[in-house]
Every structure is written in structure tokens, then in C-alpha cells.
PDB file of C-alpha atoms in Angstrom:
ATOM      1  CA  UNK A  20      83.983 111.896  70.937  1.00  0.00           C
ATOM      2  CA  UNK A  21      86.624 110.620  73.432  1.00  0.00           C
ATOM      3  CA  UNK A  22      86.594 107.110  72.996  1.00  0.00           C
ATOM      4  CA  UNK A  23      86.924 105.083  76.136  1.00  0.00           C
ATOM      5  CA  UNK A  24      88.452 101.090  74.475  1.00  0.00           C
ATOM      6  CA  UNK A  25      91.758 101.800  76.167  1.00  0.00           C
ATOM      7  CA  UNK A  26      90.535 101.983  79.773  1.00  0.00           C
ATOM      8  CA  UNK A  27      87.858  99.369  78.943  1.00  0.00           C
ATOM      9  CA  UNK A  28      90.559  97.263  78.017  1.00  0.00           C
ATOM     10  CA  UNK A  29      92.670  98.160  81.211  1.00  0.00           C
ATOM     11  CA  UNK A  30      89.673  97.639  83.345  1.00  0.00           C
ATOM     12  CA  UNK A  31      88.736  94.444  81.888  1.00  0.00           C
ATOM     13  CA  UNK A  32      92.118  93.191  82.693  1.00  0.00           C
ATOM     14  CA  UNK A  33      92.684  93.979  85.982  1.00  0.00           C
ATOM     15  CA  UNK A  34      88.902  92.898  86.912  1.00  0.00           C
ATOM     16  CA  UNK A  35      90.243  88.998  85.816  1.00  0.00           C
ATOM     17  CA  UNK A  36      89.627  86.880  88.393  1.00  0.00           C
ATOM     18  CA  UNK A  37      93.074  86.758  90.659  1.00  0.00           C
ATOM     19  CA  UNK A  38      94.902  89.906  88.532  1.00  0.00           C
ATOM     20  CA  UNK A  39      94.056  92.270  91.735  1.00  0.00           C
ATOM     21  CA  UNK A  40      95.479  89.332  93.981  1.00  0.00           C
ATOM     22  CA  UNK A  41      98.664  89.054  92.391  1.00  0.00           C
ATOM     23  CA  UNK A  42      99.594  92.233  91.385  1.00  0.00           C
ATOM     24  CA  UNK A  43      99.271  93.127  95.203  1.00  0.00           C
ATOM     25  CA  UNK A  44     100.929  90.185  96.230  1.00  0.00           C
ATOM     26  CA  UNK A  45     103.609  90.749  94.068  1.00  0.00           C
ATOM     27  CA  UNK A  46     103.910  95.169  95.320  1.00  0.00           C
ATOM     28  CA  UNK A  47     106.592  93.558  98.828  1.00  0.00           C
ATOM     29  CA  UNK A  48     109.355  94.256  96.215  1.00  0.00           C
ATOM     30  CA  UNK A  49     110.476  90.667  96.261  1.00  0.00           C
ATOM     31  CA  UNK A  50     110.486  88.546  93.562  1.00  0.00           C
ATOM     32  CA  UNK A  51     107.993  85.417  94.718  1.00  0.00           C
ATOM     33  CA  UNK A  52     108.085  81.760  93.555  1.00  0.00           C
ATOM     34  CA  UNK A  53     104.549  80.289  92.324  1.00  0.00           C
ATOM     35  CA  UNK A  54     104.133  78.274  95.407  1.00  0.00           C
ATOM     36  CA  UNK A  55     104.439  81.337  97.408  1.00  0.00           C
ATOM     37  CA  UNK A  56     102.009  83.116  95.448  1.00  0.00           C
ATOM     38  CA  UNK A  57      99.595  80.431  95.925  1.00  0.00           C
ATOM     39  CA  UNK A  58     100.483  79.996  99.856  1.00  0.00           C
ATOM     40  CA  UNK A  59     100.180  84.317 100.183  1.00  0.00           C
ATOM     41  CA  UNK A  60      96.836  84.826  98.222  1.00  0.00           C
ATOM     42  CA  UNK A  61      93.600  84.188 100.388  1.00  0.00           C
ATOM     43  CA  UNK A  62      91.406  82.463  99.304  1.00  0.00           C
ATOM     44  CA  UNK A  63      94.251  80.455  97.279  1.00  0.00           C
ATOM     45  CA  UNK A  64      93.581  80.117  93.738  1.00  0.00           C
ATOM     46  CA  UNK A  65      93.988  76.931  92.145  1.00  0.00           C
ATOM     47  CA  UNK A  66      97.446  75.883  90.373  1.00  0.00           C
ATOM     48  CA  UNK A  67      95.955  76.244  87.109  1.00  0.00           C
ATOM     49  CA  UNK A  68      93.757  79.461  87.569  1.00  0.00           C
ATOM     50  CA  UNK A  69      96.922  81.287  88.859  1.00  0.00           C
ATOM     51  CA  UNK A  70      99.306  79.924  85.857  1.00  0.00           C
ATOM     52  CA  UNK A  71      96.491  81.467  83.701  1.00  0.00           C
ATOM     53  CA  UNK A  72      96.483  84.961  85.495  1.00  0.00           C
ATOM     54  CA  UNK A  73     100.077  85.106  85.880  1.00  0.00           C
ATOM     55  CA  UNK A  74     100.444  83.983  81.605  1.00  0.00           C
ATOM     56  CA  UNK A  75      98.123  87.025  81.106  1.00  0.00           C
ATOM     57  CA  UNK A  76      99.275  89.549  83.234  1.00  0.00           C
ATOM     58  CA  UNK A  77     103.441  88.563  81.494  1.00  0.00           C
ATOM     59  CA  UNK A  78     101.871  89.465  77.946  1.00  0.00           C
ATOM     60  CA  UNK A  79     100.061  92.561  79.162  1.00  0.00           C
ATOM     61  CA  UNK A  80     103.526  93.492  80.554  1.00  0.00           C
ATOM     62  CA  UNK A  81     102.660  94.246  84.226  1.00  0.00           C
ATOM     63  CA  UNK A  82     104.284  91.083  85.605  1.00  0.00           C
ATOM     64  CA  UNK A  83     107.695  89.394  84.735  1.00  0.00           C
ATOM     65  CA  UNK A  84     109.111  85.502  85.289  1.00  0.00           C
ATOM     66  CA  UNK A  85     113.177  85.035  86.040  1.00  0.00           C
ATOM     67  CA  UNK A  86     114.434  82.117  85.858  1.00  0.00           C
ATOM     68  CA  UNK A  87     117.471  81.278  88.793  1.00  0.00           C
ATOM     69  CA  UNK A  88     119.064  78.407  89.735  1.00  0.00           C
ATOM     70  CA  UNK A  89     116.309  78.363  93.029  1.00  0.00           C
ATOM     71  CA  UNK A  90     113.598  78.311  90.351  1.00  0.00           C
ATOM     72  CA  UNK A  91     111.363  80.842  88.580  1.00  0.00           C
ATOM     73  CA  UNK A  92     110.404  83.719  90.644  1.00  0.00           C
ATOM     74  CA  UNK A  93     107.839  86.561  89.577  1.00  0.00           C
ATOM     75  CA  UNK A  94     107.919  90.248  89.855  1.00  0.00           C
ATOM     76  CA  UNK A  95     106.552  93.296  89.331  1.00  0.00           C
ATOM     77  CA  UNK A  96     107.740  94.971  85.910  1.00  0.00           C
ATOM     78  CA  UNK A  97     108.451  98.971  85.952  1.00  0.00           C
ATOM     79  CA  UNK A  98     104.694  98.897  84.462  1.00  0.00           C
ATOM     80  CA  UNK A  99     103.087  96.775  86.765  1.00  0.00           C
ATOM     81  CA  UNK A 100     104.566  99.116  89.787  1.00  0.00           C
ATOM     82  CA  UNK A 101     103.411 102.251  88.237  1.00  0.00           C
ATOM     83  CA  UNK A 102      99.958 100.843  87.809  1.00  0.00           C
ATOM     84  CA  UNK A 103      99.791  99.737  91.604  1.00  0.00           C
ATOM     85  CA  UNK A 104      99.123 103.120  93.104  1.00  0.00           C
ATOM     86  CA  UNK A 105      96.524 104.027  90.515  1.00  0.00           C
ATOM     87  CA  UNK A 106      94.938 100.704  91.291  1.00  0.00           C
ATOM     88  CA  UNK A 107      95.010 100.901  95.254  1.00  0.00           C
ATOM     89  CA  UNK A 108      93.638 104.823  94.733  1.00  0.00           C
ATOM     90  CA  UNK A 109      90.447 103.883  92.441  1.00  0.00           C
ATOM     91  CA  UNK A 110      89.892 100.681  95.022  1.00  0.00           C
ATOM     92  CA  UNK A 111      90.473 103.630  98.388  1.00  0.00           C
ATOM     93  CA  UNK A 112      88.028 105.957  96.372  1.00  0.00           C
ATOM     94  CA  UNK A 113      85.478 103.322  95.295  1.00  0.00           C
ATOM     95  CA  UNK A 114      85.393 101.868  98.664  1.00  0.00           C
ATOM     96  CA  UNK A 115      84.282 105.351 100.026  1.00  0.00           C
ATOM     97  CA  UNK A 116      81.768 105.759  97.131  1.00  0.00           C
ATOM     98  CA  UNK A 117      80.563 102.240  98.037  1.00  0.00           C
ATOM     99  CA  UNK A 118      80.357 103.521 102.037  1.00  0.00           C
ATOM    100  CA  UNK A 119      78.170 106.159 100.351  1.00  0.00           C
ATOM    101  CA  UNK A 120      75.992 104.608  98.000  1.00  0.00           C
ATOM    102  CA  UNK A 121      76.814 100.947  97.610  1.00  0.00           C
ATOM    103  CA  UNK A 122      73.138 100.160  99.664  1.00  0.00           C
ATOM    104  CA  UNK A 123      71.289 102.247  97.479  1.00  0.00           C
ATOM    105  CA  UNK A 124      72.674 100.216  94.323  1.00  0.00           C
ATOM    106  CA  UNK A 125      72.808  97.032  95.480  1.00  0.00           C
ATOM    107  CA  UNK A 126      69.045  96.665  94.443  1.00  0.00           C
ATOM    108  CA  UNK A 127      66.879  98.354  91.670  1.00  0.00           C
ATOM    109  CA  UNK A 128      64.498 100.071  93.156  1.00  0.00           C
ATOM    110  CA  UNK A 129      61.980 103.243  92.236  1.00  0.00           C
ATOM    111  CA  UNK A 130      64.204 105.429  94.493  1.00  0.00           C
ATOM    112  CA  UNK A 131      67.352 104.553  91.787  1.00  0.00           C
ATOM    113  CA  UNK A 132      65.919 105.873  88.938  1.00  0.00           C
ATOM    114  CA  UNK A 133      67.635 108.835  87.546  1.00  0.00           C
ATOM    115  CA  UNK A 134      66.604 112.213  87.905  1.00  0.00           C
ATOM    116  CA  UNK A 135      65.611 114.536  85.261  1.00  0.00           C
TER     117      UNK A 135
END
């Protein structure tokens, strides 16, 4: 059997709270300072949740710091940009399976109950 841990693990860390935020925040091309992270992602996170996010998204490899003499900017890394598309195509297509169904699983009801 096919097991699934690897995508688990991928899905688990994109699904942290502000990963999504970043990551598309980050997809303009240009390197952003923290402040302007925090002053282009709405709702803002706090200081310390986006430190967090932005530590764990460095050691997963999808985001990188470079230091300058105007300060620490953050960017993309060759992995983050390759996962961007396959992110922004499961969001297009679960957004049209949510237009489809998302009413009919927002609440259990006797009607949700598989078929056999």
C-alpha cells in the first residue's frame, strides 16, 4: 500500500497558521523585509507568530533570509517557487469543489452519509 506520510507532512505544513500568507506574499519576486511582510499580510499576524512561520518555513526549505546592509530581507527559495503553483492549483480546484459541495459538508446530516 502507497503510503501517504509525505503529503501528510506537506499538507500539515502548509495548513500552519500564516504559511499560505507568506509564501504568497513572498511569490512578487522581491525579496521583502519582516516589517513589510507584516504591513502586506491581511489580517497582520503578530511579530512573534510570523517569526515562528517564517523560522519554519527556512528549515522546511521553501523560504530563505539574506542578510544586506538595508537589513534582512526574505525570499522565495527555488523550492518554495516550485511549490507555489501546485499550491494556488489545489486552492483554484478546492474552491470549485467547495462551490459544489462545501454546503452539503458544512453540517452532518442524514443526506451525507455515504452511499453503498
Amino acid at each position: 500500500m502507497h503510503s501517504f506520510q509525505r503529503v501528510y507532512d506537506a499538507v500539515r505544513l502548509c495548513g500552519h497558521r500564516w504559511s499560505l500568507e507568506i509564501l504568497t506574499a513572498l511569490q512578487q519576486g522581491q525579496p521583502m523585509r519582516f516589517t513589510d511582510l507584516l504591513h502586506t499580510i491581511s489580517p497582520a499576524p503578530s511579530s512573534k507568530s510570523l517569526n515562528e512561520a517564517l523560522r519554519r518555513l527556512q528549515e522546511h526549505g521553501l523560504v530563505g533570509h539574506v542578510a544586506s546592509t538595508e537589513g534582512g530581507r526574505y525570499a522565495l527559495t527555488e523550492a518554495g517557487e516550485e511549490l507555489l503553483p501546485v499550491l494556488m492549483s489545489f486552492m483554484s480546484d478546492l474552491g470549485q469543489w467547495l462551490d459544489t459541495y462545501g454546503d452539503e459538508t458544512s453540517q452532518p446530516s442524514a443526506n451525507n452519509r455515504a452511499r453503498p
